[in-house]
Amino acid sequence: MAQEKEIHFTGYEKQISNWTDLIPAERFTLLVLQTLTEVSKDPRGTYITNDRLSNIIGLSPTRISSTITKLKKKGYITVQRVGATGRYIKTRDYNHATYTRTIEEQVTGVIRYINKLLYDNPSNIDDLEEIDDTYRDAFMNAIKAYEGSDNLINLIKNSPDTFNDIDGVNEWLENKGFL
């Protein structure tokens, strides 16, 4: 019996597992687009129609169009229009050292960071409230105002008394006009 060869996609697996804000069809479409962008010799990306992409992925051209729009809004791809119906699609360079996270990934990271601070504060043990999805828009605005989640997290690190309980977080967001 022939031994099955194990295939490792460690680079892709890590990157795909970080696409938590994408549904399976968006993930697969993005993976196909990324592969096409990598093999394209054109620096503008891959030139592909909805019909061709539909044949590759197995979704209707209308669904492909909707998926492309969602990927663009979430920051995973850029679309450059050419002529009346043409377009180039380029994905972010996930293998580049300066990986750029989407705004949604940044918001999730900030929320996780603040929740860890809240959990680590012994005075919160009896009545712990955590930052949840109702704060997404507020933190999205804060990230934009501080030009990225790294800058916002640095501010949070330097203001431990402000972010050690839910009341402090709420007060800060309200005072800054984010909530």
PDB file of C-alpha atoms in Angstrom:
ATOM      1  CA  MET A   1       0.000   0.000   0.000  1.00  0.00           C
ATOM      2  CA  ALA A   2       1.417   3.354  -1.006  1.00  0.00           C
ATOM      3  CA  GLN A   3       1.989   5.811   1.759  1.00  0.00           C
ATOM      4  CA  GLU A   4      -0.141   8.941   1.413  1.00  0.00           C
ATOM      5  CA  LYS A   5       1.870  12.106   1.103  1.00  0.00           C
ATOM      6  CA  GLU A   6       0.916  14.673   3.716  1.00  0.00           C
ATOM      7  CA  ILE A   7       0.426  18.154   2.321  1.00  0.00           C
ATOM      8  CA  HIS A   8       1.288  21.101   4.522  1.00  0.00           C
ATOM      9  CA  PHE A   9      -0.289  24.494   3.960  1.00  0.00           C
ATOM     10  CA  THR A  10       1.133  26.083   7.094  1.00  0.00           C
ATOM     11  CA  GLY A  11       1.525  29.544   5.574  1.00  0.00           C
ATOM     12  CA  TYR A  12      -1.958  29.536   4.106  1.00  0.00           C
ATOM     13  CA  GLU A  13      -3.510  27.768   7.091  1.00  0.00           C
ATOM     14  CA  LYS A  14      -2.356  30.455   9.534  1.00  0.00           C
ATOM     15  CA  GLN A  15      -3.448  33.245   7.237  1.00  0.00           C
ATOM     16  CA  ILE A  16      -6.847  31.704   6.454  1.00  0.00           C
ATOM     17  CA  SER A  17      -7.556  30.967  10.113  1.00  0.00           C
ATOM     18  CA  ASN A  18      -7.143  34.710  10.775  1.00  0.00           C
ATOM     19  CA  TRP A  19      -9.956  35.535   8.341  1.00  0.00           C
ATOM     20  CA  THR A  20     -12.556  35.213  11.106  1.00  0.00           C
ATOM     21  CA  ASP A  21     -14.791  37.909   9.629  1.00  0.00           C
ATOM     22  CA  LEU A  22     -15.264  35.996   6.361  1.00  0.00           C
ATOM     23  CA  ILE A  23     -17.840  33.339   5.550  1.00  0.00           C
ATOM     24  CA  PRO A  24     -16.577  30.200   3.746  1.00  0.00           C
ATOM     25  CA  ALA A  25     -17.479  31.471   0.259  1.00  0.00           C
ATOM     26  CA  GLU A  26     -15.547  34.703   0.917  1.00  0.00           C
ATOM     27  CA  ARG A  27     -12.565  32.744   2.269  1.00  0.00           C
ATOM     28  CA  PHE A  28     -12.435  30.471  -0.762  1.00  0.00           C
ATOM     29  CA  THR A  29     -12.890  33.367  -3.190  1.00  0.00           C
ATOM     30  CA  LEU A  30     -10.113  35.305  -1.458  1.00  0.00           C
ATOM     31  CA  LEU A  31      -7.797  32.295  -1.567  1.00  0.00           C
ATOM     32  CA  VAL A  32      -8.419  31.866  -5.307  1.00  0.00           C
ATOM     33  CA  LEU A  33      -7.924  35.598  -5.917  1.00  0.00           C
ATOM     34  CA  GLN A  34      -4.728  35.579  -3.881  1.00  0.00           C
ATOM     35  CA  THR A  35      -3.362  32.680  -5.917  1.00  0.00           C
ATOM     36  CA  LEU A  36      -4.310  34.371  -9.195  1.00  0.00           C
ATOM     37  CA  THR A  37      -2.731  37.644  -8.004  1.00  0.00           C
ATOM     38  CA  GLU A  38       0.499  35.838  -7.061  1.00  0.00           C
ATOM     39  CA  VAL A  39       0.859  34.211 -10.494  1.00  0.00           C
ATOM     40  CA  SER A  40      -0.180  37.314 -12.423  1.00  0.00           C
ATOM     41  CA  LYS A  41       2.692  39.084 -14.094  1.00  0.00           C
ATOM     42  CA  ASP A  42       0.781  42.364 -13.987  1.00  0.00           C
ATOM     43  CA  PRO A  43       1.532  44.550 -10.933  1.00  0.00           C
ATOM     44  CA  ARG A  44      -2.105  45.709 -10.937  1.00  0.00           C
ATOM     45  CA  GLY A  45      -3.242  42.206  -9.958  1.00  0.00           C
ATOM     46  CA  THR A  46      -5.326  39.650 -11.779  1.00  0.00           C
ATOM     47  CA  TYR A  47      -7.703  40.534 -14.590  1.00  0.00           C
ATOM     48  CA  ILE A  48     -10.728  38.315 -14.140  1.00  0.00           C
ATOM     49  CA  THR A  49     -14.426  38.567 -14.855  1.00  0.00           C
ATOM     50  CA  ASN A  50     -17.245  37.437 -12.593  1.00  0.00           C
ATOM     51  CA  ASP A  51     -18.096  34.720 -15.132  1.00  0.00           C
ATOM     52  CA  ARG A  52     -14.570  33.267 -15.116  1.00  0.00           C
ATOM     53  CA  LEU A  53     -14.361  33.467 -11.329  1.00  0.00           C
ATOM     54  CA  SER A  54     -17.821  31.889 -11.125  1.00  0.00           C
ATOM     55  CA  ASN A  55     -16.602  28.894 -13.152  1.00  0.00           C
ATOM     56  CA  ILE A  56     -13.567  28.446 -10.897  1.00  0.00           C
ATOM     57  CA  ILE A  57     -15.366  28.794  -7.564  1.00  0.00           C
ATOM     58  CA  GLY A  58     -18.771  27.347  -8.387  1.00  0.00           C
ATOM     59  CA  LEU A  59     -20.891  30.311  -7.360  1.00  0.00           C
ATOM     60  CA  SER A  60     -23.183  32.359  -9.581  1.00  0.00           C
ATOM     61  CA  PRO A  61     -21.737  35.516 -11.171  1.00  0.00           C
ATOM     62  CA  THR A  62     -24.152  37.582  -9.049  1.00  0.00           C
ATOM     63  CA  ARG A  63     -22.871  35.933  -5.867  1.00  0.00           C
ATOM     64  CA  ILE A  64     -19.269  36.468  -7.026  1.00  0.00           C
ATOM     65  CA  SER A  65     -20.015  40.159  -7.562  1.00  0.00           C
ATOM     66  CA  SER A  66     -21.466  40.433  -4.063  1.00  0.00           C
ATOM     67  CA  THR A  67     -18.493  38.557  -2.573  1.00  0.00           C
ATOM     68  CA  ILE A  68     -16.002  40.829  -4.373  1.00  0.00           C
ATOM     69  CA  THR A  69     -17.827  43.879  -2.977  1.00  0.00           C
ATOM     70  CA  LYS A  70     -17.701  42.457   0.567  1.00  0.00           C
ATOM     71  CA  LEU A  71     -14.000  41.579   0.310  1.00  0.00           C
ATOM     72  CA  LYS A  72     -13.276  45.085  -0.934  1.00  0.00           C
ATOM     73  CA  LYS A  73     -15.253  46.715   1.908  1.00  0.00           C
ATOM     74  CA  LYS A  74     -13.456  44.560   4.475  1.00  0.00           C
ATOM     75  CA  GLY A  75     -10.078  45.624   3.068  1.00  0.00           C
ATOM     76  CA  TYR A  76      -8.892  42.268   1.739  1.00  0.00           C
ATOM     77  CA  ILE A  77      -8.704  43.321  -1.908  1.00  0.00           C
ATOM     78  CA  THR A  78      -8.441  46.387  -4.093  1.00  0.00           C
ATOM     79  CA  VAL A  79     -10.279  46.736  -7.376  1.00  0.00           C
ATOM     80  CA  GLN A  80      -9.013  48.912 -10.196  1.00  0.00           C
ATOM     81  CA  ARG A  81     -11.548  49.534 -12.961  1.00  0.00           C
ATOM     82  CA  VAL A  82     -10.353  49.425 -16.566  1.00  0.00           C
ATOM     83  CA  GLY A  83     -12.674  50.530 -19.332  1.00  0.00           C
ATOM     84  CA  ALA A  84     -16.412  49.969 -19.143  1.00  0.00           C
ATOM     85  CA  THR A  85     -16.427  46.400 -17.843  1.00  0.00           C
ATOM     86  CA  GLY A  86     -12.861  45.389 -17.007  1.00  0.00           C
ATOM     87  CA  ARG A  87     -11.121  45.338 -13.661  1.00  0.00           C
ATOM     88  CA  TYR A  88      -7.953  44.247 -11.942  1.00  0.00           C
ATOM     89  CA  ILE A  89      -8.227  42.662  -8.511  1.00  0.00           C
ATOM     90  CA  LYS A  90      -5.286  42.650  -6.169  1.00  0.00           C
ATOM     91  CA  THR A  91      -5.146  41.038  -2.738  1.00  0.00           C
ATOM     92  CA  ARG A  92      -3.160  42.306   0.208  1.00  0.00           C
ATOM     93  CA  ASP A  93       0.316  40.819   0.398  1.00  0.00           C
ATOM     94  CA  TYR A  94      -0.139  38.412   3.304  1.00  0.00           C
ATOM     95  CA  ASN A  95       3.397  37.103   3.077  1.00  0.00           C
ATOM     96  CA  HIS A  96       4.958  40.539   3.426  1.00  0.00           C
ATOM     97  CA  ALA A  97       6.494  41.365   6.799  1.00  0.00           C
ATOM     98  CA  THR A  98       4.353  44.480   7.231  1.00  0.00           C
ATOM     99  CA  TYR A  99       1.049  42.627   7.299  1.00  0.00           C
ATOM    100  CA  THR A 100      -1.807  45.106   7.426  1.00  0.00           C
ATOM    101  CA  ARG A 101      -4.781  44.007   9.478  1.00  0.00           C
ATOM    102  CA  THR A 102      -8.282  44.918   8.442  1.00  0.00           C
ATOM    103  CA  ILE A 103     -10.153  47.387  10.637  1.00  0.00           C
ATOM    104  CA  GLU A 104     -12.354  44.499  11.822  1.00  0.00           C
ATOM    105  CA  GLU A 105      -9.269  42.509  12.886  1.00  0.00           C
ATOM    106  CA  GLN A 106      -7.947  45.576  14.696  1.00  0.00           C
ATOM    107  CA  VAL A 107     -11.242  46.102  16.544  1.00  0.00           C
ATOM    108  CA  THR A 108     -11.322  42.448  17.595  1.00  0.00           C
ATOM    109  CA  GLY A 109      -7.733  42.726  18.840  1.00  0.00           C
ATOM    110  CA  VAL A 110      -8.443  45.833  20.934  1.00  0.00           C
ATOM    111  CA  ILE A 111     -11.576  44.264  22.435  1.00  0.00           C
ATOM    112  CA  ARG A 112      -9.625  41.112  23.342  1.00  0.00           C
ATOM    113  CA  TYR A 113      -6.837  43.197  24.860  1.00  0.00           C
ATOM    114  CA  ILE A 114      -9.196  45.246  27.049  1.00  0.00           C
ATOM    115  CA  ASN A 115     -11.109  42.130  28.133  1.00  0.00           C
ATOM    116  CA  LYS A 116      -7.819  40.562  29.238  1.00  0.00           C
ATOM    117  CA  LEU A 117      -7.119  43.671  31.339  1.00  0.00           C
ATOM    118  CA  LEU A 118     -10.598  43.435  32.857  1.00  0.00           C
ATOM    119  CA  TYR A 119     -10.175  39.730  33.665  1.00  0.00           C
ATOM    120  CA  ASP A 120      -6.733  40.352  35.189  1.00  0.00           C
ATOM    121  CA  ASN A 121      -8.049  43.014  37.593  1.00  0.00           C
ATOM    122  CA  PRO A 122      -8.833  41.302  40.927  1.00  0.00           C
ATOM    123  CA  SER A 123     -11.473  43.903  41.821  1.00  0.00           C
ATOM    124  CA  ASN A 124     -13.578  42.773  38.834  1.00  0.00           C
ATOM    125  CA  ILE A 125     -13.858  39.135  39.938  1.00  0.00           C
ATOM    126  CA  ASP A 126     -17.241  39.416  41.665  1.00  0.00           C
ATOM    127  CA  ASP A 127     -19.057  41.490  39.039  1.00  0.00           C
ATOM    128  CA  LEU A 128     -17.139  41.093  35.782  1.00  0.00           C
ATOM    129  CA  GLU A 129     -18.563  42.747  32.716  1.00  0.00           C
ATOM    130  CA  GLU A 130     -16.713  42.491  29.468  1.00  0.00           C
ATOM    131  CA  ILE A 131     -16.435  44.502  26.287  1.00  0.00           C
ATOM    132  CA  ASP A 132     -18.671  42.895  23.655  1.00  0.00           C
ATOM    133  CA  ASP A 133     -19.907  43.546  20.124  1.00  0.00           C
ATOM    134  CA  THR A 134     -21.964  46.567  21.228  1.00  0.00           C
ATOM    135  CA  TYR A 135     -18.640  48.421  21.496  1.00  0.00           C
ATOM    136  CA  ARG A 136     -17.425  47.577  17.966  1.00  0.00           C
ATOM    137  CA  ASP A 137     -18.388  50.909  16.382  1.00  0.00           C
ATOM    138  CA  ALA A 138     -16.918  52.888  19.277  1.00  0.00           C
ATOM    139  CA  PHE A 139     -13.585  51.090  19.031  1.00  0.00           C
ATOM    140  CA  MET A 140     -13.619  51.316  15.246  1.00  0.00           C
ATOM    141  CA  ASN A 141     -13.861  55.103  15.601  1.00  0.00           C
ATOM    142  CA  ALA A 142     -11.144  55.120  18.289  1.00  0.00           C
ATOM    143  CA  ILE A 143      -8.804  53.079  16.086  1.00  0.00           C
ATOM    144  CA  LYS A 144      -9.348  55.494  13.206  1.00  0.00           C
ATOM    145  CA  ALA A 145      -8.786  58.507  15.484  1.00  0.00           C
ATOM    146  CA  TYR A 146      -5.558  57.038  16.885  1.00  0.00           C
ATOM    147  CA  GLU A 147      -4.445  55.868  13.416  1.00  0.00           C
ATOM    148  CA  GLY A 148      -4.372  52.166  14.169  1.00  0.00           C
ATOM    149  CA  SER A 149      -4.930  49.640  16.906  1.00  0.00           C
ATOM    150  CA  ASP A 150      -1.240  49.562  17.873  1.00  0.00           C
ATOM    151  CA  ASN A 151      -1.362  53.247  18.804  1.00  0.00           C
ATOM    152  CA  LEU A 152      -4.620  52.748  20.705  1.00  0.00           C
ATOM    153  CA  ILE A 153      -3.244  49.756  22.626  1.00  0.00           C
ATOM    154  CA  ASN A 154      -0.149  51.781  23.549  1.00  0.00           C
ATOM    155  CA  LEU A 155      -2.424  54.491  24.946  1.00  0.00           C
ATOM    156  CA  ILE A 156      -4.352  51.862  26.906  1.00  0.00           C
ATOM    157  CA  LYS A 157      -1.095  50.403  28.280  1.00  0.00           C
ATOM    158  CA  ASN A 158      -0.060  53.862  29.461  1.00  0.00           C
ATOM    159  CA  SER A 159      -3.446  54.490  31.140  1.00  0.00           C
ATOM    160  CA  PRO A 160      -4.025  51.362  33.244  1.00  0.00           C
ATOM    161  CA  ASP A 161      -6.314  53.099  35.757  1.00  0.00           C
ATOM    162  CA  THR A 162      -8.678  54.216  32.994  1.00  0.00           C
ATOM    163  CA  PHE A 163      -9.098  50.746  31.489  1.00  0.00           C
ATOM    164  CA  ASN A 164      -9.145  48.553  34.596  1.00  0.00           C
ATOM    165  CA  ASP A 165     -12.935  48.324  34.846  1.00  0.00           C
ATOM    166  CA  ILE A 166     -15.955  48.638  32.578  1.00  0.00           C
ATOM    167  CA  ASP A 167     -16.961  52.023  34.013  1.00  0.00           C
ATOM    168  CA  GLY A 168     -13.547  53.480  33.197  1.00  0.00           C
ATOM    169  CA  VAL A 169     -13.740  52.148  29.620  1.00  0.00           C
ATOM    170  CA  ASN A 170     -17.266  53.546  29.167  1.00  0.00           C
ATOM    171  CA  GLU A 171     -16.275  56.915  30.602  1.00  0.00           C
ATOM    172  CA  TRP A 172     -13.208  57.157  28.350  1.00  0.00           C
ATOM    173  CA  LEU A 173     -15.211  56.242  25.226  1.00  0.00           C
ATOM    174  CA  GLU A 174     -17.932  58.777  26.104  1.00  0.00           C
ATOM    175  CA  ASN A 175     -15.462  61.575  26.942  1.00  0.00           C
ATOM    176  CA  LYS A 176     -13.652  61.061  23.649  1.00  0.00           C
ATOM    177  CA  GLY A 177     -16.944  61.011  21.741  1.00  0.00           C
ATOM    178  CA  PHE A 178     -16.573  57.429  20.520  1.00  0.00           C
ATOM    179  CA  LEU A 179     -19.614  56.034  22.321  1.00  0.00           C
TER     180      LEU A 179
END
